[in-house]
Each structure stands twice: as C-alpha cells, then as structure tokens.
Amino acid sequence: MLQLLTFLVEKFSIFFKLKPLESNCSEAEDRERPGQRAPPPLLRRGDLLEVPRTLFTHFGIYLGNNKVAHLIPDILPLLTANNKLISSVITNDRLILGCIYKCATVRVDTLEDFAYGSNILVNHTDKVMKTQPLPSDCVAQRAEKLIGEVPYSLLWNNCEHFGTFCRYGSATSRQTEKFCEFLKLIIRDQRSVIITGLLGLVSIVHFGIAASTTLPSILIPFTLWMAG
Ligand SMILES: *[C@@H]1O[C@H](CO)[C@@H](O)[C@H](O)[C@H]1NC(C)=O
Ligand SMILES: *[C@@H]1O[C@H](CO)[C@@H](O)[C@H](O)[C@H]1NC(C)=O
C-alpha cells in the first residue's frame, strides 16, 4: 500500500514538477560536465543553503562544523521510535510519504546528507528577498531553537518557510507563491471551464443522471467560471 502511494506520488511529481527557481544557466553547466561537482563553497554559520530535492528546492541553515539544520518531511518518526533509524539519511520515499502524512522534523544533518548528491547554492535567496538577512549568529540560533518535530504542510509550512523565517525573520515561500500563481492560471484559463463541463457531461452520460454526477458537473464549471 505504502509502495503504491509512493509510486503514485512520484508519477504525480513528474507531471507537476516545480521548476527549480531561477536556475537559469547553472543547470546547463552541470549537464556539460557530468559527475564533476563544483567544489563546496566556503560556508559560514548562518548561511542559507539550497539544494534541489524530488519535488522542490530544499532549504537549510548552516550551523558550522559541517552541520545543517533543515525542516524536512519524514514518515519514520510516525512509524518507529528507533532514533538510530530516524537519524539516518532521509531517502526520497521517506520524504514523499512524510509530505502525504504531514509529518516533518527540524533536524541537524551533515552537509553531505543535506545536499543528497546535489550542488549547494549559498545565500541565493538574498538576491530576491526585499529584507536584509539577520546577523549570521542570530540566524543560526533561530534555527537551533526550532530543532524537533513540527507539523508539515507542503503549502503553508515548508522547508523554505523554515529557511526564510530563520534568515530574514519572516516566513515566506516563493515556491508556494508560484504554486498559487499556477492554480490561479488554471482557474483563469477559460478552457478549464469547457474541459470540466465536458467531463461532467461524459460522467452524466456514463453514470446516468443522479445528484452525485449532475451537481458536480454543474457546480465545478460554474465555480471556475465565476472565479475566472
Ligand atoms: C540569468 O541570470 C543572470 C544573473 O544571474 C541574469 O542577468 C540573466 O538575465 C538570466 N538569464 C535568463 C535567461 O533568465
Ligand atoms: C552569506 O551571507 C552572510 C551574511 O549573512 C555572509 O557573511 C557570507 O559570507 C555569505 N556567504 C556566501 C558564501 O556568500
């Protein structure tokens, strides 16, 4: 059952892949020299780190001594109390199931485990945030205070919120904003009214006229129409 869920979510994620934010030329460069990773940048306590993960860009705060604090979805704390198991590297399956079950922890990992094989971007968000970052040690202390379990919501309390909360003092997520923009686009696109209307007709033809088919077939296109 869990495997099936993971499989479905992975398929879904390919379909809905959120583009890594503003990675305009670095990706092309990476592809040109496969296997050869850029040397790790010089990191300082309080730096905001970003790496691409399955569905989104992942964020963490560097604490010094090769340690990174980050908020990451994880299913294991729900399934076991075995701390040794829980503190092992979080695989993508654990991450995706954690998303579904809304379970996440703020934890400390080594830089390598945090990066999960990807290049690390440092202070990348500074360029687009309107606010100045807090003093570096303050950033790190805010991150350290949050270590432990937190409820996870992909849209409203994600790893990017954690990173921006620690570094700038307010939690925002450009990934969430982009996703909402995407939803708005769908709603505004009048073609979705036609498509949902047609789907409604098909279901009425297929299942016959009943409250369960007729109401949604009218209500969904109507709502989309009004919201558009
Ligand atoms: C790529 O990023 C640079 C700055 O990092 C910017 O000047 C340039 O316009 C960007 N190119 C595209 C195609 O977005
Ligand atoms: C990141 O920003 C901090 C200031 O908040 C600065 O001290 C540090 O050098 C920056 N790191 C990099 C790699 O640019």
Short mmCIF file of C-alpha atoms and ligand atoms in Angstrom, two decimals:
data_model
loop_
_atom_site.label_atom_id
_atom_site.label_comp_id
_atom_site.label_asym_id
_atom_site.label_seq_id
_atom_site.Cartn_x
_atom_site.Cartn_y
_atom_site.Cartn_z
CA MET A 1 0.00 0.00 0.00
CA LEU A 2 2.72 2.46 1.01
CA GLN A 3 4.73 1.47 -2.03
CA LEU A 4 1.79 2.09 -4.29
CA LEU A 5 1.30 5.52 -2.73
CA THR A 6 4.94 6.41 -3.20
CA PHE A 7 4.79 5.26 -6.77
CA LEU A 8 1.74 7.37 -7.49
CA VAL A 9 3.23 10.42 -5.86
CA GLU A 10 6.42 10.03 -7.85
CA LYS A 11 4.44 9.84 -11.11
CA PHE A 12 2.43 12.81 -9.99
CA SER A 13 5.57 14.76 -9.20
CA ILE A 14 7.00 14.23 -12.66
CA PHE A 15 3.79 15.63 -14.05
CA PHE A 16 3.74 18.58 -11.71
CA LYS A 17 7.45 19.11 -11.34
CA LEU A 18 8.03 22.52 -9.84
CA LYS A 19 10.87 24.07 -11.77
CA PRO A 20 13.95 24.82 -9.66
CA LEU A 21 13.72 28.51 -9.04
CA GLU A 22 15.77 30.84 -11.15
CA SER A 23 18.36 28.26 -12.05
CA ASN A 24 18.91 29.74 -15.44
CA CYS A 25 22.39 28.74 -16.52
CA SER A 26 23.86 26.72 -13.65
CA GLU A 27 21.84 23.67 -14.71
CA ALA A 28 23.12 23.74 -18.26
CA GLU A 29 26.66 23.98 -16.93
CA ASP A 30 26.10 20.97 -14.68
CA ARG A 31 24.92 18.90 -17.59
CA GLU A 32 28.00 19.68 -19.62
CA ARG A 33 30.34 18.12 -17.11
CA PRO A 34 28.53 15.15 -15.59
CA GLY A 35 29.98 13.59 -12.47
CA GLN A 36 32.20 16.57 -11.83
CA ARG A 37 30.77 18.57 -8.97
CA ALA A 38 31.75 22.15 -8.20
CA PRO A 39 33.98 22.39 -5.12
CA PRO A 40 31.89 23.08 -1.99
CA PRO A 41 31.68 26.83 -1.36
CA LEU A 42 33.19 28.32 1.79
CA LEU A 43 30.37 28.24 4.29
CA ARG A 44 29.80 30.36 7.36
CA ARG A 45 27.45 29.83 10.27
CA GLY A 46 24.03 31.31 9.44
CA ASP A 47 24.30 30.92 5.65
CA LEU A 48 21.12 29.88 3.86
CA LEU A 49 21.70 26.75 1.76
CA GLU A 50 19.56 25.47 -1.11
CA VAL A 51 19.60 22.14 -2.94
CA PRO A 52 17.14 20.59 -5.39
CA ARG A 53 15.16 17.62 -4.00
CA THR A 54 12.46 15.50 -5.70
CA LEU A 55 9.53 17.87 -5.74
CA PHE A 56 11.01 21.18 -4.69
CA THR A 57 14.07 23.15 -3.77
CA HIS A 58 15.19 22.24 -0.28
CA PHE A 59 16.44 24.83 2.23
CA GLY A 60 18.67 24.65 5.29
CA ILE A 61 20.68 26.85 7.65
CA TYR A 62 24.37 26.13 8.05
CA LEU A 63 25.35 25.81 11.72
CA GLY A 64 29.11 25.42 11.32
CA ASN A 65 31.22 22.27 11.73
CA ASN A 66 29.73 20.64 8.64
CA LYS A 67 26.22 20.64 10.19
CA VAL A 68 23.00 21.90 8.61
CA ALA A 69 19.63 22.48 10.32
CA HIS A 70 16.68 21.91 8.00
CA LEU A 71 12.97 21.22 8.03
CA ILE A 72 12.30 18.04 6.10
CA PRO A 73 9.21 15.84 5.73
CA ASP A 74 9.82 12.35 7.09
CA ILE A 75 7.49 9.43 7.66
CA LEU A 76 9.74 7.45 10.00
CA PRO A 77 9.00 9.26 13.31
CA LEU A 78 5.39 8.12 12.84
CA LEU A 79 6.42 4.50 12.32
CA THR A 80 9.21 3.91 14.80
CA ALA A 81 10.82 5.28 17.94
CA ASN A 82 14.22 3.95 16.90
CA ASN A 83 16.35 7.09 16.93
CA LYS A 84 19.21 5.47 15.09
CA LEU A 85 16.93 4.61 12.20
CA ILE A 86 15.29 8.02 12.23
CA SER A 87 18.57 9.90 12.15
CA SER A 88 19.80 8.03 9.07
CA VAL A 89 19.75 9.87 5.73
CA ILE A 90 16.24 10.71 4.58
CA THR A 91 15.51 8.94 1.30
CA ASN A 92 13.05 10.31 -1.22
CA ASP A 93 10.45 7.68 -0.28
CA ARG A 94 10.53 8.77 3.34
CA LEU A 95 10.31 12.39 2.23
CA ILE A 96 7.33 11.90 -0.07
CA LEU A 97 5.40 9.84 2.47
CA GLY A 98 6.20 12.47 5.08
CA CYS A 99 4.61 15.05 2.78
CA ILE A 100 1.47 12.97 2.44
CA TYR A 101 1.14 12.29 6.16
CA LYS A 102 2.13 15.85 7.05
CA CYS A 103 4.94 14.83 9.31
CA ALA A 104 8.19 16.74 9.33
CA THR A 105 11.07 17.44 11.66
CA VAL A 106 13.61 20.18 12.00
CA ARG A 107 16.81 18.15 12.29
CA VAL A 108 20.55 18.51 12.01
CA ASP A 109 22.39 16.58 9.33
CA THR A 110 25.86 16.63 7.87
CA LEU A 111 26.36 18.83 4.83
CA GLU A 112 26.63 15.73 2.61
CA ASP A 113 23.37 14.20 3.85
CA PHE A 114 21.62 17.53 3.46
CA ALA A 115 22.86 18.01 -0.11
CA TYR A 116 21.83 14.44 -1.10
CA GLY A 117 24.24 14.47 -4.03
CA SER A 118 23.39 17.91 -5.39
CA ASN A 119 25.27 21.17 -5.68
CA ILE A 120 24.61 23.62 -2.87
CA LEU A 121 23.61 27.21 -3.53
CA VAL A 122 24.58 29.66 -0.78
CA ASN A 123 22.60 32.78 0.20
CA HIS A 124 20.83 32.54 -3.14
CA THR A 125 17.56 33.94 -1.79
CA ASP A 126 19.29 37.14 -0.58
CA LYS A 127 19.10 38.46 -4.14
CA VAL A 128 15.33 38.24 -4.36
CA MET A 129 14.28 38.99 -0.78
CA LYS A 130 13.44 42.60 -0.08
CA THR A 131 14.58 42.39 3.55
CA GLN A 132 18.17 42.23 4.76
CA PRO A 133 19.26 38.99 6.43
CA LEU A 134 19.54 39.00 10.23
CA PRO A 135 23.04 38.81 11.77
CA SER A 136 24.57 35.42 10.98
CA ASP A 137 24.75 34.10 14.53
CA CYS A 138 21.18 35.14 15.20
CA VAL A 139 20.10 33.20 12.07
CA ALA A 140 21.85 30.06 13.32
CA GLN A 141 20.36 30.41 16.81
CA ARG A 142 16.84 30.76 15.43
CA ALA A 143 17.39 27.53 13.50
CA GLU A 144 18.76 25.73 16.58
CA LYS A 145 15.74 26.75 18.65
CA LEU A 146 13.39 25.10 16.18
CA ILE A 147 15.05 21.66 16.23
CA GLY A 148 12.45 18.96 16.94
CA GLU A 149 9.19 17.84 15.44
CA VAL A 150 6.84 20.20 13.60
CA PRO A 151 3.68 19.59 11.61
CA TYR A 152 4.36 19.86 7.91
CA SER A 153 2.15 21.34 5.30
CA LEU A 154 3.53 21.44 1.82
CA LEU A 155 1.97 24.78 1.10
CA TRP A 156 1.96 26.66 4.36
CA ASN A 157 4.85 25.40 6.44
CA ASN A 158 7.59 24.04 4.24
CA CYS A 159 11.35 23.94 4.28
CA GLU A 160 11.54 27.28 2.53
CA HIS A 161 9.43 28.92 5.25
CA PHE A 162 11.86 27.50 7.79
CA GLY A 163 14.85 28.94 5.94
CA THR A 164 13.37 32.39 5.37
CA PHE A 165 11.99 32.56 8.92
CA CYS A 166 15.46 31.94 10.35
CA ARG A 167 17.35 34.19 7.97
CA TYR A 168 15.01 37.13 7.40
CA GLY A 169 12.68 36.94 10.40
CA SER A 170 9.52 36.25 8.39
CA ALA A 171 8.36 33.02 6.82
CA THR A 172 7.68 33.23 3.11
CA SER A 173 7.89 30.71 0.33
CA ARG A 174 8.32 31.67 -3.29
CA GLN A 175 7.62 28.06 -4.23
CA THR A 176 4.22 28.27 -2.57
CA GLU A 177 3.56 31.62 -4.24
CA LYS A 178 4.49 30.15 -7.60
CA PHE A 179 2.21 27.19 -6.99
CA CYS A 180 -0.67 29.52 -6.12
CA GLU A 181 0.02 31.51 -9.26
CA PHE A 182 -0.15 28.25 -11.19
CA LEU A 183 -3.54 27.42 -9.60
CA LYS A 184 -4.79 30.89 -10.46
CA LEU A 185 -3.68 30.42 -14.06
CA ILE A 186 -5.72 27.22 -14.29
CA ILE A 187 -8.73 28.93 -12.78
CA ARG A 188 -8.39 31.97 -15.06
CA ASP A 189 -7.97 29.82 -18.17
CA GLN A 190 -11.47 29.60 -19.59
CA ARG A 191 -10.59 26.32 -21.27
CA SER A 192 -10.80 24.58 -17.89
CA VAL A 193 -14.47 25.58 -17.73
CA ILE A 194 -15.07 23.84 -21.04
CA ILE A 195 -13.00 20.80 -20.07
CA THR A 196 -14.70 20.31 -16.70
CA GLY A 197 -18.06 20.90 -18.35
CA LEU A 198 -17.33 18.21 -20.93
CA LEU A 199 -16.08 15.81 -18.24
CA GLY A 200 -19.32 16.45 -16.36
CA LEU A 201 -21.37 15.65 -19.46
CA VAL A 202 -19.40 12.45 -20.04
CA SER A 203 -19.98 11.34 -16.45
CA ILE A 204 -23.70 12.08 -16.71
CA VAL A 205 -23.91 10.07 -19.93
CA HIS A 206 -21.86 7.28 -18.40
CA PHE A 207 -23.41 7.05 -14.94
CA GLY A 208 -26.85 8.43 -15.68
CA ILE A 209 -28.47 11.48 -14.16
CA ALA A 210 -28.07 11.42 -10.39
CA ALA A 211 -27.28 14.02 -7.77
CA SER A 212 -23.75 12.62 -7.43
CA THR A 213 -22.91 13.25 -11.09
CA THR A 214 -25.11 16.15 -12.04
CA LEU A 215 -24.32 18.51 -9.16
CA PRO A 216 -20.52 18.44 -9.54
CA SER A 217 -20.85 18.65 -13.34
CA ILE A 218 -22.70 21.91 -12.96
CA LEU A 219 -21.05 23.29 -9.87
CA ILE A 220 -17.38 22.82 -10.82
CA PRO A 221 -17.50 24.58 -14.20
CA PHE A 222 -19.76 27.23 -12.67
CA THR A 223 -17.30 27.91 -9.84
CA LEU A 224 -14.35 28.02 -12.24
CA TRP A 225 -16.31 30.35 -14.46
CA MET A 226 -17.18 32.70 -11.61
CA ALA A 227 -13.64 32.63 -10.18
CA GLY A 228 -12.02 33.23 -13.59
C1 LIG B 1 20.38 34.53 -15.75
O1 LIG B 1 20.82 35.11 -14.54
C2 LIG B 1 21.57 36.31 -14.71
C3 LIG B 1 22.02 36.77 -13.32
O2 LIG B 1 22.37 35.70 -12.54
C4 LIG B 1 20.72 37.34 -15.41
O3 LIG B 1 21.49 38.51 -15.64
C5 LIG B 1 20.21 36.82 -16.72
O4 LIG B 1 19.33 37.75 -17.32
C6 LIG B 1 19.48 35.48 -16.52
N1 LIG B 1 19.09 34.92 -17.80
C7 LIG B 1 17.86 34.44 -18.03
C8 LIG B 1 17.66 33.83 -19.37
O5 LIG B 1 16.99 34.47 -17.18
C1 LIG B 2 26.20 34.61 3.14
O1 LIG B 2 25.75 35.75 3.83
C2 LIG B 2 26.48 36.04 5.02
C3 LIG B 2 25.87 37.26 5.68
O2 LIG B 2 24.58 36.99 6.12
C4 LIG B 2 27.95 36.32 4.70
O3 LIG B 2 28.70 36.56 5.87
C5 LIG B 2 28.51 35.08 3.98
O4 LIG B 2 29.83 35.35 3.58
C6 LIG B 2 27.66 34.76 2.77
N1 LIG B 2 28.19 33.52 2.20
C7 LIG B 2 28.50 33.38 0.91
C8 LIG B 2 29.08 32.09 0.50
O5 LIG B 2 28.31 34.28 0.12
#
